[in-house]
Structures are given as structure tokens and as C-alpha cells.
Tab-separated table of C-alpha atoms in Angstrom:
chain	number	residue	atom	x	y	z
A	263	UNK	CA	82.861	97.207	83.418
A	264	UNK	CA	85.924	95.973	85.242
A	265	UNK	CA	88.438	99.255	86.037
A	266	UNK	CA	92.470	98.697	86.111
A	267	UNK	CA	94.817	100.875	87.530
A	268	UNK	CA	97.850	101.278	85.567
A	269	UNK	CA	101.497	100.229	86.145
A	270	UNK	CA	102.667	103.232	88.269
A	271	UNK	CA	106.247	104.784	88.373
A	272	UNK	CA	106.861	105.824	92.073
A	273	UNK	CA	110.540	107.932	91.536
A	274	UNK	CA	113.402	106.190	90.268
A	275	UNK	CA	111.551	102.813	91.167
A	276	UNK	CA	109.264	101.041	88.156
A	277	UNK	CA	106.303	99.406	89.996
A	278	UNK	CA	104.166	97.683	88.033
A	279	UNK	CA	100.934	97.380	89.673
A	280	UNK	CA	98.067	95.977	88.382
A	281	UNK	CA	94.553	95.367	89.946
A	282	UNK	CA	91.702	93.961	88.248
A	283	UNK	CA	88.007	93.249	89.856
A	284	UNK	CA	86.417	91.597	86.855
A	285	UNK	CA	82.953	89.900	86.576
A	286	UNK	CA	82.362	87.775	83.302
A	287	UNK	CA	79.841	86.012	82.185
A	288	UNK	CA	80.921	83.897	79.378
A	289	UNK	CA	83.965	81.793	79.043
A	290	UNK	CA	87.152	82.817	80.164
A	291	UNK	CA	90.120	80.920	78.586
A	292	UNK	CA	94.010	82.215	79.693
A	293	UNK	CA	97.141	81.230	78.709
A	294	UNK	CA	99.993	83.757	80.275
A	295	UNK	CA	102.920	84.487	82.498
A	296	UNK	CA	103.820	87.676	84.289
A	297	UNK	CA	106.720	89.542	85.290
A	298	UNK	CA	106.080	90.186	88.823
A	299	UNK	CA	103.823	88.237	91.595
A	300	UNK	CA	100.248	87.557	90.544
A	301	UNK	CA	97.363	86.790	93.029
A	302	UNK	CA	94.326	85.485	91.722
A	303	UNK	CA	91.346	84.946	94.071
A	304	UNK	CA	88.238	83.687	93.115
A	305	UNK	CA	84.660	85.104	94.546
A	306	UNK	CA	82.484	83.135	91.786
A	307	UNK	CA	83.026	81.007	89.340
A	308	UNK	CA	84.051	77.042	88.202
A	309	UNK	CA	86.671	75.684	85.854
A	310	UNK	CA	90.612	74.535	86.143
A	311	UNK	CA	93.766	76.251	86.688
A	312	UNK	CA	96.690	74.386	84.923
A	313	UNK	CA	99.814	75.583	86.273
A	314	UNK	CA	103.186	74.265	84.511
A	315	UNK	CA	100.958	70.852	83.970
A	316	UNK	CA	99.840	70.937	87.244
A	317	UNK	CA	96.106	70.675	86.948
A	318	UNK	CA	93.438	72.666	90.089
A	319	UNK	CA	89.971	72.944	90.908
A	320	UNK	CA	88.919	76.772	90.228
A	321	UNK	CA	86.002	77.395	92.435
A	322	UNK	CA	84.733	79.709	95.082
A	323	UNK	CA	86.980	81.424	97.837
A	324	UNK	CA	90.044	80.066	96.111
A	325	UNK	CA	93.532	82.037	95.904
A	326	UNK	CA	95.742	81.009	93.372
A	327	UNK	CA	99.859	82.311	93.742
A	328	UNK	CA	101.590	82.230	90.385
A	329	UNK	CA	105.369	83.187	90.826
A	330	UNK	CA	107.244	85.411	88.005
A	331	UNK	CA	107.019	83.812	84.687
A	332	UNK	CA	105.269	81.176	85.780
A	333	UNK	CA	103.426	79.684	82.816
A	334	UNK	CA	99.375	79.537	83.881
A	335	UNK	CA	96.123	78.877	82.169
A	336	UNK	CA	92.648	79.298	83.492
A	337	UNK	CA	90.130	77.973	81.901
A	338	UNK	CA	86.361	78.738	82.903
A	339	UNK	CA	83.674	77.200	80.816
A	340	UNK	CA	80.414	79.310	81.706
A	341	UNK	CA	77.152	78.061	81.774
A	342	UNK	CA	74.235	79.710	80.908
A	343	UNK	CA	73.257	82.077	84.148
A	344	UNK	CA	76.520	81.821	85.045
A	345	UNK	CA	78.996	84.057	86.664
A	346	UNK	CA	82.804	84.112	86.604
A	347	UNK	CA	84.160	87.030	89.635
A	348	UNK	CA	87.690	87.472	90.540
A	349	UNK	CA	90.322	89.909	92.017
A	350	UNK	CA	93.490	89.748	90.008
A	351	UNK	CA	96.695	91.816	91.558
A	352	UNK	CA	100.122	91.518	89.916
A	353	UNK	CA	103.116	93.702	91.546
A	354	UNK	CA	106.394	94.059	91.311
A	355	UNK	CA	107.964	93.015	94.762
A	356	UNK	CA	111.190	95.200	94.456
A	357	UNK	CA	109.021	98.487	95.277
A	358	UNK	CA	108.704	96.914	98.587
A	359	UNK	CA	112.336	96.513	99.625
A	360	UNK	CA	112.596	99.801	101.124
A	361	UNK	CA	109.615	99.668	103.394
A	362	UNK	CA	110.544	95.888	104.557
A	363	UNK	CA	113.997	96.885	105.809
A	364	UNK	CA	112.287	96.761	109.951
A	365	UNK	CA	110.512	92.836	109.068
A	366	UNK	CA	113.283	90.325	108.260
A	367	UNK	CA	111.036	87.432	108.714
A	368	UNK	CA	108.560	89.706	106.235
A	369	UNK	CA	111.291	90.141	104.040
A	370	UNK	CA	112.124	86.334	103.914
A	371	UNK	CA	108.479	85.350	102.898
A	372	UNK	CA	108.309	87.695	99.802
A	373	UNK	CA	111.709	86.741	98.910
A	374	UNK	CA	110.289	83.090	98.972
A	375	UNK	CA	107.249	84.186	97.691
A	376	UNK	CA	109.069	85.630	94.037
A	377	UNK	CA	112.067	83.499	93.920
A	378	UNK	CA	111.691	80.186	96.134
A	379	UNK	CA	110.443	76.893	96.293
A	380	UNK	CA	106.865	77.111	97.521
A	381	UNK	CA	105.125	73.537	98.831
A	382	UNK	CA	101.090	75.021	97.516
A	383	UNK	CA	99.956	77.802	95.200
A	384	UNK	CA	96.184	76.914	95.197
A	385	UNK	CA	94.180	77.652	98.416
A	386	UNK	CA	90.431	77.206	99.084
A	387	UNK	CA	89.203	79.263	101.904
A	388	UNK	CA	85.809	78.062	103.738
A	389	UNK	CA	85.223	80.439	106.670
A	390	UNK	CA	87.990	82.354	106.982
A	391	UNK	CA	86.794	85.840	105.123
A	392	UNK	CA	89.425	88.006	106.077
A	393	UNK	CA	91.624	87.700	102.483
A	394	UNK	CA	87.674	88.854	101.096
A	395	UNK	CA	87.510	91.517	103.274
A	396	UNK	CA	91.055	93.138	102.444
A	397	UNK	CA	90.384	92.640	98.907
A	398	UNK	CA	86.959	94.073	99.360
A	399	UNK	CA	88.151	97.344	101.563
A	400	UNK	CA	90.608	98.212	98.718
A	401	UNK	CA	88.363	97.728	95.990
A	402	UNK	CA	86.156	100.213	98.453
A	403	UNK	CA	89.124	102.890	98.642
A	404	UNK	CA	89.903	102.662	94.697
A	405	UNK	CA	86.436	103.646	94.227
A	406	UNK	CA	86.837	106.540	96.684
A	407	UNK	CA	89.844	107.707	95.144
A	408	UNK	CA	88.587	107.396	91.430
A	409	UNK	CA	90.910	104.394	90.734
A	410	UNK	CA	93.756	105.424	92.135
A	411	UNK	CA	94.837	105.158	95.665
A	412	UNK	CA	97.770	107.187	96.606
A	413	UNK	CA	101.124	105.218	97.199
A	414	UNK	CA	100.823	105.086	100.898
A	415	UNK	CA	97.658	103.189	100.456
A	416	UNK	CA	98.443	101.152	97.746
A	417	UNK	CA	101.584	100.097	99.486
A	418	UNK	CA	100.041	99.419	103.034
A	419	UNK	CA	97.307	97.187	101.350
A	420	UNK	CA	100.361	95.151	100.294
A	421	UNK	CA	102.163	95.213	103.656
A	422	UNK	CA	98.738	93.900	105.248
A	423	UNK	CA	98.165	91.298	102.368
A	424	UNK	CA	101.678	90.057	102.594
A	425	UNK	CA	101.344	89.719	106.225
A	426	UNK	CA	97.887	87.984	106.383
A	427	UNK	CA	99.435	85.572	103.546
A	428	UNK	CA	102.250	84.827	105.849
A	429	UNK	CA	100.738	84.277	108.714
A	430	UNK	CA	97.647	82.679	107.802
A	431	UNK	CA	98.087	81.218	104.192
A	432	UNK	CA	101.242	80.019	103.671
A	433	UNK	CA	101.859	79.553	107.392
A	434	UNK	CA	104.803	81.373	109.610
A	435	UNK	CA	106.117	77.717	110.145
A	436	UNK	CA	106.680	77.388	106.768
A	437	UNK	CA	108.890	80.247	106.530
A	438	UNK	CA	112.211	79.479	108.424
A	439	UNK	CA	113.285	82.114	110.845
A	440	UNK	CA	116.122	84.392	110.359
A	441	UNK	CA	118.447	86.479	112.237
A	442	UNK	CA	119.683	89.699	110.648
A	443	UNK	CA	123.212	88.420	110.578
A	444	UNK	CA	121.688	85.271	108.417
A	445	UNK	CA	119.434	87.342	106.338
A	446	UNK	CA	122.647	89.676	105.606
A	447	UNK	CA	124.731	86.437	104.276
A	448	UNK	CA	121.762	85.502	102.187
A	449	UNK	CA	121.504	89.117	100.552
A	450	UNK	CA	125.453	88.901	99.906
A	451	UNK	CA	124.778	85.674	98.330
A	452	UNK	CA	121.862	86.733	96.354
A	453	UNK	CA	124.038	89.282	95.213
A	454	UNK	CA	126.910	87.460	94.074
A	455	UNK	CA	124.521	85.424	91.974
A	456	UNK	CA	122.876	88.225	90.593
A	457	UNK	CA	126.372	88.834	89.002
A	458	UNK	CA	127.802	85.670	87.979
A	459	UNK	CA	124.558	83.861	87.688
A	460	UNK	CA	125.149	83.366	83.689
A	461	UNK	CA	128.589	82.308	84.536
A	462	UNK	CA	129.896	78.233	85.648
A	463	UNK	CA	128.832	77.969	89.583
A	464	UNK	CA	131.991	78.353	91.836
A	465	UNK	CA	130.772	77.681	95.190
A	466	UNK	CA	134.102	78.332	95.922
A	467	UNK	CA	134.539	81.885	94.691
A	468	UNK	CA	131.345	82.917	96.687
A	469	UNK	CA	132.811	81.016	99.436
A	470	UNK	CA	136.105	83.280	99.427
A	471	UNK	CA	134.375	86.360	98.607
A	472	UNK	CA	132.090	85.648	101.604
A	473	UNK	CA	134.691	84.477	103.820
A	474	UNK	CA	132.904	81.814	105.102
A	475	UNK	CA	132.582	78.150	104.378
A	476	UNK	CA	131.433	76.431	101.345
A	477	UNK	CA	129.208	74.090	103.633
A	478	UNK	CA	127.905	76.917	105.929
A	479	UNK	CA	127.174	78.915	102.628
A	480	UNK	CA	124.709	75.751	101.237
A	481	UNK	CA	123.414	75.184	104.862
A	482	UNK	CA	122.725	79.030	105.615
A	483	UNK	CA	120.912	79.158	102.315
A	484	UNK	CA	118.592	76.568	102.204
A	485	UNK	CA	117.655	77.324	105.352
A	486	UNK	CA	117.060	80.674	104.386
A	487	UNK	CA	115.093	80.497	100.955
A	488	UNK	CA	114.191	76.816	101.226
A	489	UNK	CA	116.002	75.605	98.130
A	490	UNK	CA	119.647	74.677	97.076
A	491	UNK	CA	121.938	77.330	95.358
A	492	UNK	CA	122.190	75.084	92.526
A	493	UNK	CA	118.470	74.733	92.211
A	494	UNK	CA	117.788	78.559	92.838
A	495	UNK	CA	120.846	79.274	90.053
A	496	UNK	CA	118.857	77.454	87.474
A	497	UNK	CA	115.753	78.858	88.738
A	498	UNK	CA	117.138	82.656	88.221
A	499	UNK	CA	118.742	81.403	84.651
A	500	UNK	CA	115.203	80.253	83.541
A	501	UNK	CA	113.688	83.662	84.781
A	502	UNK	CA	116.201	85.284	82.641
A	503	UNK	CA	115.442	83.023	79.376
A	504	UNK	CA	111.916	83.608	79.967
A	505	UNK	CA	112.172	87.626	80.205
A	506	UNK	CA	113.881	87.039	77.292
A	507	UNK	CA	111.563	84.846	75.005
A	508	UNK	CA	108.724	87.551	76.066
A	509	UNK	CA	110.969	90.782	75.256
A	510	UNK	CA	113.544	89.804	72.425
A	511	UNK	CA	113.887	88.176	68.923
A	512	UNK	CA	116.798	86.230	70.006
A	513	UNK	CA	116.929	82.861	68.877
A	514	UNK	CA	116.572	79.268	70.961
A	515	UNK	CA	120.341	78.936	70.668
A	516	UNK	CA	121.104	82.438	71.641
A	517	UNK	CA	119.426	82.595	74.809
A	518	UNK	CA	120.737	78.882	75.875
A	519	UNK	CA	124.211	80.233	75.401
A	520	UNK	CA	123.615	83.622	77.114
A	521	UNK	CA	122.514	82.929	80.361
A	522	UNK	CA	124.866	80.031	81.190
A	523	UNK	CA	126.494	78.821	77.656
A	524	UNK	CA	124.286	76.052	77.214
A	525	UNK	CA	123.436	74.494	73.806
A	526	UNK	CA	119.741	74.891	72.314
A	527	UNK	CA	119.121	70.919	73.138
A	528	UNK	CA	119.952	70.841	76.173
A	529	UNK	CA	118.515	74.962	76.943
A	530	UNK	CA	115.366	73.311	75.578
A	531	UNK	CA	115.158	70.225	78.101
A	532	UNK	CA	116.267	72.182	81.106
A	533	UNK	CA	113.384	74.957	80.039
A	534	UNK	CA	111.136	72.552	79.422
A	535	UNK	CA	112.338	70.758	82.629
A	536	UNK	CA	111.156	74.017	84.837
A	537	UNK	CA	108.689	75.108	82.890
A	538	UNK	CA	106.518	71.948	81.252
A	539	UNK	CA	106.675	73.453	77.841
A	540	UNK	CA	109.312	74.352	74.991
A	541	UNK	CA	110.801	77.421	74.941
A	542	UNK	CA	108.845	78.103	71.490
A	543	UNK	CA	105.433	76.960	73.396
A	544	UNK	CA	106.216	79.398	75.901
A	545	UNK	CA	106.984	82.314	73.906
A	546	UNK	CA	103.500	81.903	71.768
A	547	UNK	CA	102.216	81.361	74.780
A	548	UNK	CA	103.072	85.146	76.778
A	549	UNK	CA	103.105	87.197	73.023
A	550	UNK	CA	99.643	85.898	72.845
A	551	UNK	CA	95.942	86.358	74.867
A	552	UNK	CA	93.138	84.071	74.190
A	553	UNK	CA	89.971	85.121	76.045
């Protein structure tokens, strides 16, 4: 039998960490969406991942990176003799902010990793066992510990993943470099978004609040995160409307109008827009499991 460990609560800080080592051996059909980061690697097994009507292969020594709330279905049609393994993680990436504080360029990749635009989310590995091998030494230690690791280790096994991702995965060029004067700007301007995302964009308010221009802001930003404030704006409205349609009873029209005073129609097509689906497919979709 597969063993979890359960969403932990580390202080003040909710961290929702989940990890799963799972062997099945009949079909395996998911439709969901998480709150935080999921990683989804594959050690056995054939089938499709259909990520917001992107269709991938699902086979052997694959990694899969769904952002939050991105909509996700795996689908693994067992044969007889059969055998579908994977590691699933999902973790809140605000428990790491503290510890990241020393890696800017770290710091920039999980930022990118939650909130930005990311060029690949499927991965096949061939040789390369070293993503195996850190899943495989933690499984090792949860077993040691009785299913549960203490935070140190739970949050170094992060630090290492996140590093190995960066580095080898994703690639370092991917990620563009930052200074920590740059990386400041971008945390003012994630800020000031954080506050006034639900509002009309005013470049020009962050640009006075930020003393500095309205041109260097959209530069310095999508340099930083790889993606336009407008974009990223839309992005963070959609997270919001998402959190929303998984948590709340509020209406179509109600959530269109709260998190930037849109209408339902048009709420709908720019949901559907990010997302593939209506914002009624979606919320069936993450209030519902179908294994």
C-alpha cells in the first residue's frame, strides 16, 4: 500500500506537502488541479497526460511539472500484467522563501516555476538517473523515519530537487540571471500586484510608486519572470478565479466581477482562454476524483 505524509503546519507557515509513491495495477484515470507545485515522475507505466488540451506520452523515466491550478488528466489504461509506478510530490513553494533568501538565481527559478511562463512541462529522462536516485533516497529516509522526515530533511530534499531541476531539467540558460538590485524591483512589483491585481492595470501608478520608468518596469520584468506584466496580471487573476471555483459557491458572474470586474461572458472566454475549459468544466473537474 502506497503511504502519504500529510500536509504539515511548520509555525505560522501552512505547508502543504504531499508525497505519494504509488504502484497500481489497474487503470488509473485523473482529472485534477492543485494548489501548490506538483511533480509527477514516472518509474513504470504507459498512457497520456492531457494538460490544458495539450496531449503527452506517459511512459518510463518521465517527469511531468504541473503549475498551481493547472487543469491535468492522466490517463493510464493497464494491461493485464501490467504495472503503473510513480512518485507524486505537491508543495507549497512559499515555505521555501525563507531558506532561499542566500540563492537569487534559486529564487528566480521557483518563482518561474509557480507563477511564469515555462517553454516544457513533460521530460523523458534516458540515462540520466540522478532525479531517480533523489526520489529514491527520500522515499529511503521516509521509511526510516516512519513517514515522516523531520523539516530539515524534508526541506533540504526540496532545496536539492529544485536545484537539480534547475540546473539540469529546465536548464540554468533558461532562467535569466538576476542581480539582487533586479530581483528587489521584481519583488516590489510582485507586490504591488498582489494588491491591486483585481483592480484596472496602471502601469503608471506602479511606475510612480516604484520611481522608475514605465519602460524599465516592462523590460526589468520580463526579463526577470519571462512573461509580460499584462500576461502575468491575467495569469494571477485566473489563479484567483480558480481558488475560487474549488473553495466557494460563488457564482460565474461573481467571480468575473471580483477579481477584475469582468462580465460572466467575457470571465468565461478569458478562463477558458488560460485554462482550455469553462469555468463550470473546471470546477466539476477539481470537486471531483475519478480513479
Amino acid at each position: 500500500m502506497p503511504t502519504v505524509v500529510q500536509p504539515m503546519d511548520l509555525g505560522a507557515n501552512a505547508f502543504s506537502f504531499t508525497y505519494r509513491y504509488e504502484t497500481r495495477n489497474e487503470n488509473w484515470l485523473m482529472l485534477h488541479a492543485h494548489q501548490g507545485i506538483e511533480l509527477l515522475y514516472i518509474h513504470e507505466g504507459s498512457g497520456t497526460v492531457t494538460l490544458e488540451s495539450q496531449q503527452y506520452r506517459l511512459e518510463e523515466n518521465t517527469l511531468f511539472c504541473f503549475q498551481p491550478y493547472q487543469l491535468h488528466k492522466v490517463d493510464v489504461p493497464l494491461q493485464d500484467g501490467a504495472t503503473y509506478i510513480r512518485t507524486n510530490l505537491t508543495f507549497d513553494p512559499r515555505i521555501l522563501t525563507p531558506y532561499l533568501q542566500p540563492y537569487p538565481k534559486l529564487q528566480s527559478f521557483l518563482r518561474r516555476l509557480m507563477k511564469g511562463s515555462l517553454k516544457r512541462q513533460a521530460f523523458t529522462f534516458c540515462e540520466d538517473r540522478t532525479l531517480a536516485n533523489l526520489l529514491q533516497d527520500y522515499d529511503k529516509m521516509r521509511m526510516v523515519a516512519g513517514g515522516e522526515p523531520s523539516v530539515e530533511d524534508r526541506v533540504l530534499f526540496l532545496l536539492s530537487l529544485l536545484r537539480y531541476l534547475q540546473l539540469h531539467v529546465f536548464g540554468i540558460d533558461d532562467i535569466p540571471s538576476s542581480t539582487e538590485k533586479n530581483s528587489g524591483h521584481v519583488e516590489r512589483i510582485l507586490d504591488w500586484i498582489e494588491t491591486h491585481y483585481r483592480q484596472s492595470l496602471s502601469l503608471e501608478s506602479l511606475s510612480q510608486e516604484l520611481h522608475l520608468s514605465p519602460y524599465h518596469i516592462s523590460h526589468l520584468f520580463k526579463q526577470q519572470t519571462g512573461m509580460t506584466i499584462s500576461d502575468y496580471v491575467s495569469g494571477r487573476r485566473i489563479r484567483e478565479a480558480c481558488a475560487m471555483l474549488e473553495n466557494t459557491d460563488y457564482s460565474i458572474n461573481e467571480i468575473g466581477r471580483i477579481i477584475g470586474g469582468f462580465s460572466a461572458p467575457y470571465f468565461s472566454q478569458l478562463f477558458k482562454k488560460h485554462k482550455g475549459v469553462s469555468p463550470n468544466l473546471y470546477r466539476s473537474a477539481v470537486k471531483h476524483t475519478y480513479q
